[in-house]
């Protein structure tokens, strides 16, 4: 087997790639509007009540309808997962990994098609959708290999007269709850990490992107995943989310999403309910308020590019988004002016037409972000953008505010939209102080040519993913394991060497000879 290598991204400047992607978009457009089932124990169930998925760039376009699970169906899914766990846990790890490799091969063949679904359903621009699909392939390839690495456990010391063994065994039934913003990569990555380690799962996707998830469930079936390993239960977070989190047979929960929901899950999962005989494990990867810090002697053009791409990639809807630029006072105005000029070159529009930025995900996000723009007008100076139009889709122009106080709401709260706040810093001490002054601790970047400051930031900049002289988004599986500190979550480091172990329990076995 070849060593793991990152899936290459598509070069859309090549005409043949552009045409192939346009063809995929046409294919997907022709397939829009279909119904998708709940899947329990391999059985496809269509219900009356549906989650209707719409195109955020065109509210009149229905992407598809997914059957909606209620508590009764969630319970059936739990029973199917419990039943299947008894056989799946005994599958050879290599055989479980082989299913991931097969799934990866299918996904690679249908790469543009999956990306096109994300353009339509999540409003992802081409290059962002392509990166999302590539990351999903990376998770399949990386976790498959990781399971093979861990299958014998790790060596421990044996004294004369005894043999000691230290191995990892699966946990049980896991509930996987995923966000809308990486509808394929995070949904698939969290699901297959749980599956390849021998657990069975209930997958609850985000309600704005259930079609991408439904397509992935079909793909896993095609890859040979036995019935009942992956049970697909789209539904209301409040109804079936709570039900499954509270369920006494739930062994672990792998959640990615907002701080609010993550904290709710963490708290509920801590309660031991009647019939429960373990403490639930919770992986919770939550929000961020991430900073690009620009030092006095930074390369200004690099700083500008890093700030703008970190802030506005996928309309700022990344937990890693650099929504704060903290700039040394001596170069503050130059960086601000250049960032405004650079942002003006970005195009905003229907992502199917190849714009840099598309819409935000839905009406709720649109209202929340536009409300923050009003707060920004009170707290700072509006330098660019601020316009929003939801007549056709949920479009918000890239927006820049200047001169924010370091403790302003715009500098502290996750907006999750294309809104960037600039804040001036006196010196490097002040920069580090501001960089660490939120409840979060997910990503951050320092743009600097000062080696002493880089070394100081390595220790002092308290984030799970720290970058020097580049943007603070775009972690690569196997290269930059991803997860945050503080209120950004449990620092699980998806795509890293410690991740699979979170889905297993270690067993120490000693035999006296
Ligand atoms: N740290 C990371 O790795 C990471 C990655 C991606 C997104 N995020 C964060 O996710 C958020 C954006 O995603 P979102 O808007 O989909 O988040 P969200 O918290 O609104 O929803 C996430 C998931 O939780 C479900 N949910 C809602 N209420 C629930 C409940 N009571 N019980 C169980 N599940 C429930 C939703 O239906 C959805 O599937 C941002 O805060 C972003 O920073 C974090
Ligand atoms: N892993 C992604 C962010 C995931 C959250 O939205 C990145 O590194 O940009």
XYZ file of N, CA and C in Angstrom, residues 22 37 60 104 155 209 224 244 297 346 393 412 423 508 512:
45
model
N -18.272 21.993 -15.082
C -19.569 22.493 -15.583
C -20.500 21.328 -15.925
N -34.093 8.814 1.463
C -34.634 8.135 2.649
C -33.764 8.262 3.901
N -35.469 29.654 -4.562
C -36.569 28.926 -5.218
C -36.155 27.546 -5.698
N -13.065 5.671 -0.934
C -12.210 6.750 -1.436
C -12.069 6.655 -2.956
N 3.255 -1.500 21.659
C 4.065 -2.383 22.503
C 4.161 -1.863 23.939
N -27.769 20.850 4.850
C -26.979 20.108 3.850
C -27.186 18.585 3.946
N -19.508 -1.261 0.088
C -19.600 -2.570 0.744
C -19.768 -2.509 2.255
N -30.982 11.236 21.211
C -29.836 10.339 21.016
C -28.687 10.656 21.966
N 7.415 44.247 11.107
C 8.293 44.047 9.951
C 7.790 42.927 9.025
N -12.526 40.865 -5.144
C -13.203 39.562 -5.018
C -14.605 39.656 -5.629
N -30.992 35.062 -3.152
C -30.262 34.148 -2.261
C -29.746 34.974 -1.099
N -14.952 39.616 19.815
C -15.070 38.516 20.777
C -16.012 37.392 20.336
N -8.023 45.688 14.281
C -7.720 46.238 15.603
C -6.230 46.581 15.640
N -5.600 -3.533 28.559
C -4.292 -4.024 28.985
C -4.461 -5.483 29.378
N 0.435 -14.579 32.906
C 1.582 -15.105 33.659
C 1.983 -16.435 33.016
